[in-house]
Structures are given as structure tokens and as C-alpha cells.
mmCIF file of C-alpha atoms in Angstrom:
data_model
loop_
_atom_site.group_PDB
_atom_site.id
_atom_site.type_symbol
_atom_site.label_atom_id
_atom_site.label_comp_id
_atom_site.label_asym_id
_atom_site.label_seq_id
_atom_site.Cartn_x
_atom_site.Cartn_y
_atom_site.Cartn_z
ATOM 1 C CA MET A 1 3.135 32.241 41.860
ATOM 2 C CA GLY A 2 4.555 31.792 38.491
ATOM 3 C CA GLY A 3 2.536 35.219 37.572
ATOM 4 C CA ALA A 4 3.692 37.032 40.622
ATOM 5 C CA PHE A 5 7.610 36.268 39.826
ATOM 6 C CA VAL A 6 6.931 37.446 36.291
ATOM 7 C CA ALA A 7 5.061 40.728 37.076
ATOM 8 C CA ALA A 8 8.297 41.366 39.310
ATOM 9 C CA ALA A 9 10.376 40.175 37.274
ATOM 10 C CA ILE A 10 9.068 42.559 34.198
ATOM 11 C CA LEU A 11 9.055 46.380 36.505
ATOM 12 C CA ALA A 12 12.393 45.365 38.290
ATOM 13 C CA ARG A 13 13.547 44.881 34.491
ATOM 14 C CA LEU A 14 12.038 48.328 33.589
ATOM 15 C CA GLY A 15 12.867 49.948 37.291
ATOM 16 C CA GLY A 16 16.843 48.491 36.214
ATOM 17 C CA ARG A 17 16.902 50.455 33.295
ATOM 18 C CA ILE A 18 16.696 54.057 35.196
ATOM 19 C CA GLY A 19 18.401 53.359 37.990
ATOM 20 C CA LEU A 20 15.752 52.230 40.665
ATOM 21 C CA PRO A 21 15.622 49.540 43.306
ATOM 22 C CA THR A 22 13.800 46.021 43.400
ATOM 23 C CA ILE A 23 12.436 46.735 46.439
ATOM 24 C CA PRO A 24 9.296 49.219 45.233
ATOM 25 C CA LEU A 25 8.938 47.524 42.176
ATOM 26 C CA PHE A 26 8.029 44.410 43.423
ATOM 27 C CA ILE A 27 5.997 45.723 46.231
ATOM 28 C CA LEU A 28 3.944 47.913 43.275
ATOM 29 C CA ALA A 29 3.791 44.962 41.123
ATOM 30 C CA GLY A 30 2.026 43.830 43.930
ATOM 31 C CA ILE A 31 0.007 46.138 44.550
ATOM 32 C CA LEU A 32 -1.024 46.424 40.636
ATOM 33 C CA LEU A 33 -1.816 42.662 40.402
ATOM 34 C CA GLY A 34 -3.763 42.766 43.683
ATOM 35 C CA PRO A 35 -7.669 42.676 44.614
ATOM 36 C CA ASN A 36 -7.586 46.420 46.309
ATOM 37 C CA THR A 37 -6.780 48.036 42.780
ATOM 38 C CA PRO A 38 -9.174 48.313 39.819
ATOM 39 C CA GLY A 39 -8.181 46.328 36.566
ATOM 40 C CA PHE A 40 -6.839 42.557 36.124
ATOM 41 C CA VAL A 41 -6.105 40.948 39.629
ATOM 42 C CA LEU A 42 -4.257 37.633 39.714
ATOM 43 C CA LEU A 43 -4.746 37.178 43.122
ATOM 44 C CA GLU A 44 -8.053 37.979 44.798
ATOM 45 C CA ASP A 45 -7.054 36.372 48.279
ATOM 46 C CA PRO A 46 -3.508 38.003 49.497
ATOM 47 C CA HIS A 47 -3.187 34.761 51.667
ATOM 48 C CA ASP A 48 -3.039 32.486 48.933
ATOM 49 C CA LEU A 49 1.084 33.540 49.253
ATOM 50 C CA GLU A 50 0.976 34.276 52.521
ATOM 51 C CA MET A 51 3.524 30.683 53.866
ATOM 52 C CA LEU A 52 5.363 31.508 49.979
ATOM 53 C CA SER A 53 5.880 35.193 51.904
ATOM 54 C CA ALA A 54 6.735 33.562 55.107
ATOM 55 C CA LEU A 55 9.569 31.464 53.076
ATOM 56 C CA GLY A 56 10.659 34.500 51.606
ATOM 57 C CA LEU A 57 11.211 36.162 55.281
ATOM 58 C CA VAL A 58 12.837 33.221 56.530
ATOM 59 C CA LEU A 59 15.064 33.522 53.920
ATOM 60 C CA LEU A 60 16.409 36.759 53.819
ATOM 61 C CA LEU A 61 16.990 36.752 57.747
ATOM 62 C CA PHE A 62 18.727 33.511 57.436
ATOM 63 C CA TYR A 63 21.203 35.236 55.070
ATOM 64 C CA LEU A 64 21.417 37.928 57.649
ATOM 65 C CA GLY A 65 22.473 35.378 60.552
ATOM 66 C CA LEU A 66 24.835 33.962 58.102
ATOM 67 C CA GLU A 67 26.817 37.249 57.297
ATOM 68 C CA PHE A 68 26.660 37.877 61.494
ATOM 69 C CA HIS A 69 29.919 36.434 62.910
ATOM 70 C CA MET A 70 29.808 35.054 66.623
ATOM 71 C CA ASP A 71 33.413 36.917 66.322
ATOM 72 C CA ASP A 72 31.216 40.339 66.161
ATOM 73 C CA LEU A 73 28.861 39.564 68.981
ATOM 74 C CA LYS A 74 32.040 38.686 71.176
ATOM 75 C CA THR A 75 33.809 41.653 70.756
ATOM 76 C CA GLY A 76 31.245 44.286 69.758
ATOM 77 C CA GLY A 77 28.250 42.826 72.445
ATOM 78 C CA LYS A 78 27.812 46.259 74.179
ATOM 79 C CA LYS A 79 28.197 48.567 71.982
ATOM 80 C CA MET A 80 25.595 46.717 69.566
ATOM 81 C CA VAL A 81 23.666 46.563 72.595
ATOM 82 C CA ILE A 82 23.636 50.328 73.078
ATOM 83 C CA ALA A 83 23.146 50.908 69.803
ATOM 84 C CA GLY A 84 20.115 49.292 69.489
ATOM 85 C CA CYS A 85 18.590 50.001 72.876
ATOM 86 C CA THR A 86 19.183 54.040 72.000
ATOM 87 C CA TYR A 87 17.343 53.397 68.610
ATOM 88 C CA LEU A 88 14.628 51.520 70.367
ATOM 89 C CA VAL A 89 14.151 54.258 72.600
ATOM 90 C CA LEU A 90 14.422 57.036 69.854
ATOM 91 C CA ASN A 91 11.976 55.643 67.559
ATOM 92 C CA VAL A 92 9.787 53.797 69.756
ATOM 93 C CA GLY A 93 9.244 56.800 72.022
ATOM 94 C CA ALA A 94 8.641 59.072 69.359
ATOM 95 C CA GLY A 95 5.327 56.767 67.827
ATOM 96 C CA LEU A 96 4.284 56.296 71.236
ATOM 97 C CA ALA A 97 4.191 60.295 71.917
ATOM 98 C CA PHE A 98 3.083 60.461 68.296
ATOM 99 C CA GLY A 99 0.332 57.911 69.118
ATOM 100 C CA PHE A 100 -0.808 59.955 71.972
ATOM 101 C CA ALA A 101 -0.822 63.024 70.087
ATOM 102 C CA LEU A 102 -3.356 61.761 67.624
ATOM 103 C CA GLY A 103 -6.070 61.220 69.972
ATOM 104 C CA TRP A 104 -7.157 57.529 69.010
ATOM 105 C CA GLY A 105 -7.070 56.080 72.273
ATOM 106 C CA THR A 106 -4.149 54.208 74.101
ATOM 107 C CA SER A 107 -4.352 50.960 72.966
ATOM 108 C CA GLU A 108 -3.791 52.603 69.172
ATOM 109 C CA ALA A 109 -0.783 54.889 70.813
ATOM 110 C CA LEU A 110 0.768 51.220 72.116
ATOM 111 C CA VAL A 111 0.454 49.681 68.477
ATOM 112 C CA LEU A 112 1.649 52.852 66.864
ATOM 113 C CA ALA A 113 5.187 52.843 68.864
ATOM 114 C CA GLY A 114 5.829 49.368 67.476
ATOM 115 C CA VAL A 115 5.022 50.807 64.223
ATOM 116 C CA LEU A 116 7.445 53.538 64.134
ATOM 117 C CA GLY A 117 9.228 51.694 66.307
ATOM 118 C CA ILE A 118 10.846 48.696 64.572
ATOM 119 C CA SER A 119 12.573 48.560 61.274
ATOM 120 C CA SER A 120 12.388 46.299 58.700
ATOM 121 C CA SER A 121 14.577 43.191 58.937
ATOM 122 C CA ALA A 122 13.633 42.156 55.257
ATOM 123 C CA ILE A 123 14.214 45.072 53.541
ATOM 124 C CA VAL A 124 17.221 46.447 55.515
ATOM 125 C CA THR A 125 19.095 42.905 54.782
ATOM 126 C CA LYS A 126 17.853 43.249 50.792
ATOM 127 C CA ILE A 127 18.929 47.248 50.847
ATOM 128 C CA LEU A 128 22.605 45.584 52.225
ATOM 129 C CA VAL A 129 22.069 43.066 49.177
ATOM 130 C CA ASP A 130 21.610 45.104 46.322
ATOM 131 C CA LEU A 131 23.924 48.260 47.590
ATOM 132 C CA GLY A 132 27.002 45.767 47.903
ATOM 133 C CA ARG A 133 27.819 47.029 51.909
ATOM 134 C CA ILE A 134 27.756 43.647 53.469
ATOM 135 C CA GLY A 135 31.200 43.902 53.900
ATOM 136 C CA ASN A 136 30.819 47.869 55.185
ATOM 137 C CA PRO A 137 32.408 48.549 58.753
ATOM 138 C CA GLU A 138 28.669 50.041 59.615
ATOM 139 C CA THR A 139 26.896 47.315 58.549
ATOM 140 C CA LYS A 140 27.689 45.383 61.699
ATOM 141 C CA PRO A 141 26.100 48.038 64.077
ATOM 142 C CA ILE A 142 23.042 47.815 61.089
ATOM 143 C CA LEU A 143 23.249 44.113 61.798
ATOM 144 C CA GLY A 144 23.303 44.512 65.772
ATOM 145 C CA ILE A 145 20.619 47.167 65.743
ATOM 146 C CA ILE A 146 18.148 44.358 63.545
ATOM 147 C CA VAL A 147 18.905 41.947 66.311
ATOM 148 C CA VAL A 148 17.899 43.980 69.392
ATOM 149 C CA GLU A 149 15.313 44.952 67.449
ATOM 150 C CA ASP A 150 13.932 41.224 66.886
ATOM 151 C CA ILE A 151 14.591 40.630 70.243
ATOM 152 C CA PHE A 152 12.553 43.452 71.847
ATOM 153 C CA LEU A 153 10.144 42.588 69.133
ATOM 154 C CA ALA A 154 9.569 39.194 70.423
ATOM 155 C CA LEU A 155 8.614 40.230 73.582
ATOM 156 C CA TYR A 156 6.975 43.189 72.912
ATOM 157 C CA LEU A 157 4.446 40.770 70.620
ATOM 158 C CA ALA A 158 3.932 38.979 73.573
ATOM 159 C CA ALA A 159 3.144 41.876 75.887
ATOM 160 C CA LEU A 160 1.168 43.481 73.366
ATOM 161 C CA GLN A 161 -1.427 41.150 72.737
ATOM 162 C CA PRO A 162 -3.494 40.721 75.858
ATOM 163 C CA VAL A 163 -2.978 44.523 76.760
ATOM 164 C CA ILE A 164 -5.118 45.687 73.015
ATOM 165 C CA SER A 165 -7.066 42.409 73.020
ATOM 166 C CA GLY A 166 -8.061 42.497 77.329
ATOM 167 C CA SER A 167 -8.702 38.362 76.953
ATOM 168 C CA GLU A 168 -5.410 37.613 79.195
ATOM 169 C CA SER A 169 -4.073 38.106 82.924
ATOM 170 C CA ALA A 170 -0.654 39.700 84.008
ATOM 171 C CA GLY A 171 0.430 36.007 85.201
ATOM 172 C CA GLU A 172 -0.632 34.661 81.018
ATOM 173 C CA THR A 173 1.780 37.559 79.953
ATOM 174 C CA ALA A 174 4.474 37.372 81.784
ATOM 175 C CA TRP A 175 4.354 33.342 80.770
ATOM 176 C CA GLN A 176 4.438 34.395 77.452
ATOM 177 C CA ILE A 177 7.428 36.833 77.696
ATOM 178 C CA ALA A 178 9.032 33.877 79.950
ATOM 179 C CA LYS A 179 8.267 31.605 76.653
ATOM 180 C CA ALA A 180 9.767 33.954 73.863
ATOM 181 C CA PHE A 181 12.472 34.794 76.222
ATOM 182 C CA GLY A 182 13.683 31.023 76.935
ATOM 183 C CA PHE A 183 13.373 30.078 73.292
ATOM 184 C CA LEU A 184 15.504 33.006 72.470
ATOM 185 C CA LEU A 185 17.969 31.997 75.702
ATOM 186 C CA LEU A 186 17.900 28.520 73.754
ATOM 187 C CA LEU A 187 18.936 29.689 70.757
ATOM 188 C CA ALA A 188 21.932 32.053 72.202
ATOM 189 C CA VAL A 189 23.255 29.169 74.056
ATOM 190 C CA ALA A 190 23.262 26.938 71.001
ATOM 191 C CA ALA A 191 24.994 29.268 68.547
ATOM 192 C CA ARG A 192 27.648 29.842 71.344
ATOM 193 C CA TRP A 193 28.234 26.423 72.740
ATOM 194 C CA GLY A 194 26.777 24.429 69.777
ATOM 195 C CA THR A 195 28.725 25.476 66.722
ATOM 196 C CA LYS A 196 31.457 22.068 66.511
ATOM 197 C CA ILE A 197 28.735 19.714 67.543
ATOM 198 C CA ILE A 198 25.663 21.028 65.366
ATOM 199 C CA GLY A 199 29.024 21.925 62.379
ATOM 200 C CA ARG A 200 29.547 18.261 62.544
ATOM 201 C CA LEU A 201 26.107 17.130 61.971
ATOM 202 C CA PHE A 202 25.951 19.424 58.471
ATOM 203 C CA ALA A 203 28.962 18.023 57.369
ATOM 204 C CA THR A 204 28.253 17.072 53.671
ATOM 205 C CA LYS A 205 29.947 17.202 50.239
ATOM 206 C CA ASP A 206 26.620 16.281 48.553
ATOM 207 C CA ASP A 207 25.886 19.961 47.764
ATOM 208 C CA GLU A 208 21.907 18.501 47.727
ATOM 209 C CA LEU A 209 22.013 17.634 50.800
ATOM 210 C CA LEU A 210 23.407 20.272 52.232
ATOM 211 C CA VAL A 211 20.580 22.479 50.697
ATOM 212 C CA ILE A 212 18.220 20.340 51.928
ATOM 213 C CA SER A 213 19.441 19.828 55.403
ATOM 214 C CA PHE A 214 20.223 23.810 56.581
ATOM 215 C CA LEU A 215 16.539 24.598 54.388
ATOM 216 C CA GLY A 216 15.014 22.238 56.606
ATOM 217 C CA ALA A 217 16.518 23.472 59.559
ATOM 218 C CA ALA A 218 15.664 27.133 59.499
ATOM 219 C CA VAL A 219 12.325 26.737 58.168
ATOM 220 C CA LEU A 220 11.564 24.315 61.382
ATOM 221 C CA VAL A 221 13.286 26.630 63.998
ATOM 222 C CA SER A 222 11.306 29.199 62.513
ATOM 223 C CA GLY A 223 7.963 27.779 62.730
ATOM 224 C CA ILE A 224 8.960 26.414 66.661
ATOM 225 C CA ALA A 225 9.912 29.566 67.287
ATOM 226 C CA GLU A 226 6.127 30.930 66.781
ATOM 227 C CA GLN A 227 4.888 28.108 69.075
ATOM 228 C CA PHE A 228 6.923 29.831 71.569
ATOM 229 C CA GLY A 229 5.778 33.545 70.835
ATOM 230 C CA VAL A 230 8.960 34.483 69.170
ATOM 231 C CA ALA A 231 9.117 35.936 65.871
ATOM 232 C CA ASP A 232 9.887 33.518 62.848
ATOM 233 C CA ALA A 233 12.736 36.158 61.573
ATOM 234 C CA ILE A 234 14.854 36.407 64.790
ATOM 235 C CA ALA A 235 14.789 32.201 64.640
ATOM 236 C CA ALA A 236 16.036 32.186 61.664
ATOM 237 C CA PHE A 237 18.406 34.869 61.682
ATOM 238 C CA MET A 238 19.932 32.912 64.455
ATOM 239 C CA VAL A 239 19.681 29.534 62.935
ATOM 240 C CA GLY A 240 22.074 31.449 60.120
ATOM 241 C CA LEU A 241 24.014 32.711 62.693
ATOM 242 C CA ILE A 242 24.814 29.167 64.230
ATOM 243 C CA LEU A 243 25.361 27.761 60.970
ATOM 244 C CA GLY A 244 27.748 30.544 58.954
ATOM 245 C CA ASN A 245 30.505 29.626 61.431
ATOM 246 C CA THR A 246 30.111 26.002 61.452
ATOM 247 C CA SER A 247 32.937 24.470 58.534
ATOM 248 C CA SER A 248 30.046 24.642 55.882
ATOM 249 C CA GLY A 249 29.461 28.459 56.337
ATOM 250 C CA GLU A 250 31.048 29.649 53.059
ATOM 251 C CA ARG A 251 29.401 26.640 50.740
ATOM 252 C CA ILE A 252 26.235 27.636 53.075
ATOM 253 C CA ARG A 253 26.143 31.640 51.931
ATOM 254 C CA GLU A 254 26.354 30.152 48.067
ATOM 255 C CA LEU A 255 24.021 27.999 47.890
ATOM 256 C CA VAL A 256 21.510 30.052 49.381
ATOM 257 C CA HIS A 257 21.614 32.927 47.319
ATOM 258 C CA PRO A 258 19.249 31.887 44.364
ATOM 259 C CA LEU A 259 16.707 30.834 47.105
ATOM 260 C CA ARG A 260 17.020 33.860 48.882
ATOM 261 C CA ASP A 261 16.383 36.253 45.552
ATOM 262 C CA ALA A 262 13.456 34.076 44.552
ATOM 263 C CA PHE A 263 11.077 34.066 47.296
ATOM 264 C CA ALA A 264 12.416 37.745 48.751
ATOM 265 C CA ALA A 265 10.645 38.580 45.478
ATOM 266 C CA ILE A 266 7.304 36.798 46.539
ATOM 267 C CA PHE A 267 7.415 38.587 50.014
ATOM 268 C CA PHE A 268 7.459 42.249 48.313
ATOM 269 C CA PHE A 269 5.108 40.983 46.073
ATOM 270 C CA GLY A 270 2.985 39.876 48.581
ATOM 271 C CA PHE A 271 3.195 42.701 50.563
ATOM 272 C CA GLY A 272 2.105 44.929 48.076
ATOM 273 C CA LEU A 273 -1.074 42.937 47.847
ATOM 274 C CA SER A 274 -2.241 43.775 51.103
ATOM 275 C CA ILE A 275 -1.941 47.432 50.547
ATOM 276 C CA ALA A 276 -5.747 49.284 49.227
ATOM 277 C CA PRO A 277 -4.178 52.547 47.688
ATOM 278 C CA GLY A 278 -7.833 53.842 47.628
ATOM 279 C CA ASP A 279 -7.604 54.212 51.459
ATOM 280 C CA LEU A 280 -4.766 56.387 51.740
ATOM 281 C CA PRO A 281 -6.288 60.120 51.038
ATOM 282 C CA THR A 282 -8.186 59.549 54.440
ATOM 283 C CA VAL A 283 -5.146 59.354 56.393
ATOM 284 C CA ILE A 284 -2.337 60.807 54.298
ATOM 285 C CA TRP A 285 -1.224 63.978 56.813
ATOM 286 C CA PRO A 286 -0.926 61.667 60.086
ATOM 287 C CA VAL A 287 1.334 59.347 57.362
ATOM 288 C CA LEU A 288 2.928 62.193 56.167
ATOM 289 C CA ILE A 289 4.201 63.563 59.597
ATOM 290 C CA ALA A 290 4.855 60.100 60.891
ATOM 291 C CA VAL A 291 7.431 59.948 58.110
ATOM 292 C CA LEU A 292 9.420 63.095 58.935
ATOM 293 C CA ILE A 293 8.869 61.951 62.683
ATOM 294 C CA THR A 294 10.870 57.825 61.394
ATOM 295 C CA VAL A 295 13.962 60.344 59.255
ATOM 296 C CA VAL A 296 14.428 62.823 62.281
ATOM 297 C CA MET A 297 14.510 59.887 64.757
ATOM 298 C CA ASN A 298 16.493 57.756 61.744
ATOM 299 C CA VAL A 299 19.092 60.465 61.250
ATOM 300 C CA GLY A 300 19.426 61.375 65.536
ATOM 301 C CA ALA A 301 19.687 57.314 66.155
ATOM 302 C CA GLY A 302 22.377 57.193 63.344
ATOM 303 C CA LEU A 303 24.353 59.964 64.996
ATOM 304 C CA VAL A 304 24.399 58.596 68.080
ATOM 305 C CA THR A 305 25.930 55.453 66.631
ATOM 306 C CA ALA A 306 28.574 56.664 64.709
ATOM 307 C CA ARG A 307 29.729 58.738 68.099
ATOM 308 C CA ILE A 308 29.681 55.015 69.600
ATOM 309 C CA TYR A 309 31.424 53.182 67.266
ATOM 310 C CA GLY A 310 33.912 56.653 65.436
ATOM 311 C CA PHE A 311 32.106 56.786 62.058
ATOM 312 C CA GLY A 312 32.415 59.594 59.860
ATOM 313 C CA ALA A 313 29.749 61.438 57.943
ATOM 314 C CA LEU A 314 29.634 58.548 55.281
ATOM 315 C CA PRO A 315 28.683 55.586 57.433
ATOM 316 C CA THR A 316 26.699 56.993 59.605
ATOM 317 C CA ALA A 317 24.417 58.599 57.017
ATOM 318 C CA ASN A 318 24.707 54.510 55.897
ATOM 319 C CA VAL A 319 23.176 53.752 59.122
ATOM 320 C CA SER A 320 20.341 56.273 59.499
ATOM 321 C CA THR A 321 19.428 55.522 55.861
ATOM 322 C CA THR A 322 19.412 51.775 56.008
ATOM 323 C CA LEU A 323 17.175 51.242 58.766
ATOM 324 C CA VAL A 324 14.619 53.547 57.833
ATOM 325 C CA ALA A 325 12.225 51.010 56.306
ATOM 326 C CA ARG A 326 9.356 50.013 57.556
ATOM 327 C CA GLY A 327 7.607 46.599 56.907
ATOM 328 C CA GLU A 328 6.612 42.889 58.175
ATOM 329 C CA PHE A 329 6.338 44.043 61.649
ATOM 330 C CA ALA A 330 4.018 46.891 61.079
ATOM 331 C CA LEU A 331 1.358 44.645 58.747
ATOM 332 C CA ILE A 332 1.405 41.996 62.206
ATOM 333 C CA LEU A 333 0.253 45.224 64.428
ATOM 334 C CA ALA A 334 -2.147 45.736 61.523
ATOM 335 C CA THR A 335 -3.793 42.332 61.594
ATOM 336 C CA MET A 336 -4.171 42.601 65.062
ATOM 337 C CA ALA A 337 -5.495 45.808 65.518
ATOM 338 C CA ALA A 338 -8.089 45.173 62.853
ATOM 339 C CA ALA A 339 -8.773 41.919 65.298
ATOM 340 C CA ALA A 340 -9.191 43.565 68.111
ATOM 341 C CA GLY A 341 -11.402 46.157 67.041
ATOM 342 C CA LEU A 342 -9.760 49.400 67.274
ATOM 343 C CA ASP A 343 -9.504 51.818 65.735
ATOM 344 C CA ASP A 344 -10.775 51.919 61.593
ATOM 345 C CA ARG A 345 -8.054 54.052 61.093
ATOM 346 C CA LEU A 346 -5.038 52.185 61.856
ATOM 347 C CA SER A 347 -4.999 49.772 58.977
ATOM 348 C CA PRO A 348 -5.129 52.167 56.496
ATOM 349 C CA PHE A 349 -2.885 54.597 58.205
ATOM 350 C CA ILE A 350 -0.320 51.476 59.032
ATOM 351 C CA ALA A 351 -1.026 50.991 54.892
ATOM 352 C CA GLY A 352 0.931 53.892 53.704
ATOM 353 C CA TYR A 353 3.328 55.010 56.275
ATOM 354 C CA VAL A 354 4.833 51.202 55.386
ATOM 355 C CA LEU A 355 4.308 52.075 51.571
ATOM 356 C CA ILE A 356 6.059 55.148 51.174
ATOM 357 C CA LEU A 357 9.311 54.512 53.793
ATOM 358 C CA ALA A 358 9.564 50.917 51.663
ATOM 359 C CA VAL A 359 9.746 52.885 48.295
ATOM 360 C CA LEU A 360 11.846 55.456 50.301
ATOM 361 C CA ALA A 361 14.347 53.583 52.267
ATOM 362 C CA PRO A 362 16.100 52.014 49.258
ATOM 363 C CA LEU A 363 15.744 54.832 47.609
ATOM 364 C CA VAL A 364 17.779 57.291 50.119
ATOM 365 C CA ALA A 365 19.860 54.629 51.410
ATOM 366 C CA GLY A 366 21.781 54.552 47.288
ATOM 367 C CA ARG A 367 21.645 58.302 47.994
ATOM 368 C CA SER A 368 22.814 58.558 51.521
ATOM 369 C CA HIS A 369 26.338 60.443 50.522
ATOM 370 C CA TRP A 370 23.310 63.265 50.158
ATOM 371 C CA LEU A 371 23.059 62.776 53.899
ATOM 372 C CA ALA A 372 26.540 62.875 54.877
ATOM 373 C CA LYS A 373 27.403 66.264 52.804
ATOM 374 C CA VAL A 374 25.319 68.231 55.639
ATOM 375 C CA LEU A 375 26.538 65.563 58.692
ATOM 376 C CA PRO A 376 28.998 66.410 61.162
ATOM 377 C CA GLY A 377 32.640 65.822 59.775
ATOM 378 C CA SER A 378 31.769 66.068 56.373
ATOM 379 C CA LYS A 379 33.907 68.789 55.384
ATOM 380 C CA ASP A 380 36.905 66.806 56.855
ATOM 381 C CA GLU A 381 36.134 63.275 54.492
ATOM 382 C CA LEU A 382 35.857 65.434 51.548
ATOM 383 C CA SER A 383 39.641 66.799 52.540
ATOM 384 C CA ASP A 384 40.651 64.141 53.231
ATOM 385 C CA GLY A 385 39.432 62.623 49.748
ATOM 386 C CA ALA A 386 40.609 65.434 47.412
ATOM 387 C CA GLU A 387 44.255 65.083 49.316
ATOM 388 C CA ALA A 388 44.113 61.156 48.451
ATOM 389 C CA ALA A 389 42.888 61.776 44.970
ATOM 390 C CA VAL A 390 45.962 64.341 44.094
ATOM 391 C CA PRO A 391 48.515 62.207 42.828
ATOM 392 C CA GLU A 392 51.651 61.694 43.500
ATOM 393 C CA PRO A 393 54.502 63.501 41.324
ATOM 394 C CA GLU A 394 55.941 61.004 39.332
ATOM 395 C CA PRO A 395 59.942 60.564 39.586
ATOM 396 C CA ALA A 396 62.724 62.098 37.160
ATOM 397 C CA GLY A 397 62.872 59.430 34.138
ATOM 398 C CA SER A 398 60.418 57.972 34.354
ATOM 399 C CA GLY A 399 59.797 57.813 31.210
ATOM 400 C CA ARG A 400 55.664 58.316 31.631
#
């Protein structure tokens, strides 16, 4: 664990000198020091960091929930659902069509639909934090799309498992989906009507007790959620949403920062450990085509979101580029596919696809203004910006 922290820190410091974001550098540290790359191996078994990586994901999504207020859900719920569903239809639909076009099989196509269709909540959150965009107007729709994605993810995983393994009946599938939906509904009820009661339970002036309390709640609820077939990420988000709207919310936001940053680094390092660079050349062309499809679909979804919210070119570009990242959910699907004995090409394909987009997403998100220049309305924004930049004439006798 110490070696992972030090390696991630050294690469991130070196990358920071040339303006590179931290996410791909943490992943690169994991690749270079993992069992799949020749040379010094820090960790023979990536599962050694599995619990710490899971904690990193939980804390990232917990923080995301803290930043998402109930008022945002009340006032923009309808728009959020429309934007999120549009994003899913475009990306999951494109992924399914791409899967069938490859001809690897129906089960493989269903897996690829999820791989290409769902953004990485962890990477998206880290991008928003690193770029200082948490307070931007387009961040709320981005978070809303992630919420809709994660709810879809919980139901999708419950339905996909019996389909690709062929081990459960339709009744068992329906029961798994019902359990997941029921637990999500319980969390939603607590977020809507239980904030005052929960706020009293967490009210304390002692920072130590507050840290132990919110950390225990986030991890415990996430663990219980997995038993109901709900992704730990969405459960952590809901706990953050609830606690963020209590009287202790602001203090929790401050106290969780160092925990979030430290364990997020371990999450991305562990992500890199699972990637085998030697397998990538066998599937490089399908991977590159999938990356291109994802970028195009994200721009399309960004344009629709902009239309719904009335955004200009730059916020539209921010939405499109921030949501490009793919990550933890794709790796979960790769594990499921391997356990079910699906096509051997799936694992290297998913690893290559995720690696490219995990590296590409922070880079393009930080340069979203390039995309904004070619989007509709960009000329109007530029002319407005130019007019705003022209100083007003100074009054006579001002002495300047």
C-alpha cells in the first residue's frame, strides 16, 4: 500500500510539471508496477488492494452526493431524467449495435452495450474536482446523468447476470431486480423525508466522532446495498446526498477531502494493476472504433442536454467531454464475462477501451474549449466575450 501511494505520488508530481491530469498517471503507475508488465512487480495479485480500491470508489461517490442538493432534484428532476435517459439510449444503443456488428455473440453484445453505455462515476467525479467545476451550472446535469446511469446500472446488472450465465429463471431475475429497486426506493425515501432525523443522529461538535460516523455510514450502507444487488457507488452517493443536506453537511465536506483524495489514488492505481498491455494489439481496431463511437455519442448527448437546459457552446462541450470516461463498471462486466465463459476477446477489448478513455477523458475535458469552438452558438459566445472584454471609456478628468 505504501509503495502504491509513493509511486502514484511521484508520477503525479512529474506529470504535474508538464500539465498532465493525475488520473491517467495513477493508472499508469499501476500498469508499470503490476503483474502484467515486465520489470519490477510491486503487487503480484491486484486483489490485495481490492478493499482499499472499493473504499476509494465509495468515498468519491459519497463526496459527489454531498455536492448534490435535494433542491436540485426537486427543481430539475424532470430535466435530469430526460437528459440521463437520452444519454443512455444513445450510448447503450450504440454499444449494443456495435456488439452485434462485431459478431461475437448475443451475450457478448449485451456486455458491450453496458461497457460502451455507462460512464465511470469515479473518473467523472475526479475530473470535476481537479478542474474546479463542481460549482459550474453544467455540473448539475452531469451529476444528474450519473445518478440516472447508476440507477440503470443496478437494474442492468441484476438482469444481465442470469442472461449471460443461464443459471437462473425469469422469476429469479425479476426477484433480483425487485430487490435492487426496493433498496434504491428506501434510500430515496430517507433522502426525501429522513434528513432531519438523520441530521440529529450525526450532530456533534467533535470532528473525530463525525469522521467515524459518516465514514461508517457510507461504507456500511454501500456494503448492505451490494447484498441487495445495488452498486456500492450509487448507495454511497445516496448517503452523501442525505448527509449533505443536514446541518453537519458543510463540515463533512471539509473533513472528507483528504480521505477522498488518498483512497481515490489507490482506486486508480488498482485499476491499472488489472490491465495487461500485451493483450491489447489483438483487439486494437475494434477498440479504436469503439472509442470513436463513444466520443461521437457523447457529443450528441451533450447537444441534447444543452438543448434541454439552454446551455451555450462551452457548457455543452464540458458535458460532452466530462462524461467520456469509462472505468469501474466496464471492469465489473469484464469479470462477469470471464466467469460466464464468454468470448476470450472481451477482456482485452474492455481493458484497452477503458484504458484509452480513462487517459483521454481528463485530457479532453481540460481542453473542452477546443470542442466549443466548433459547436453551434460558439461564434455568438465568442463575440459576447469580446464585447465584455472591451473596457468602458473612462470619464473625463478621472486622472488615470
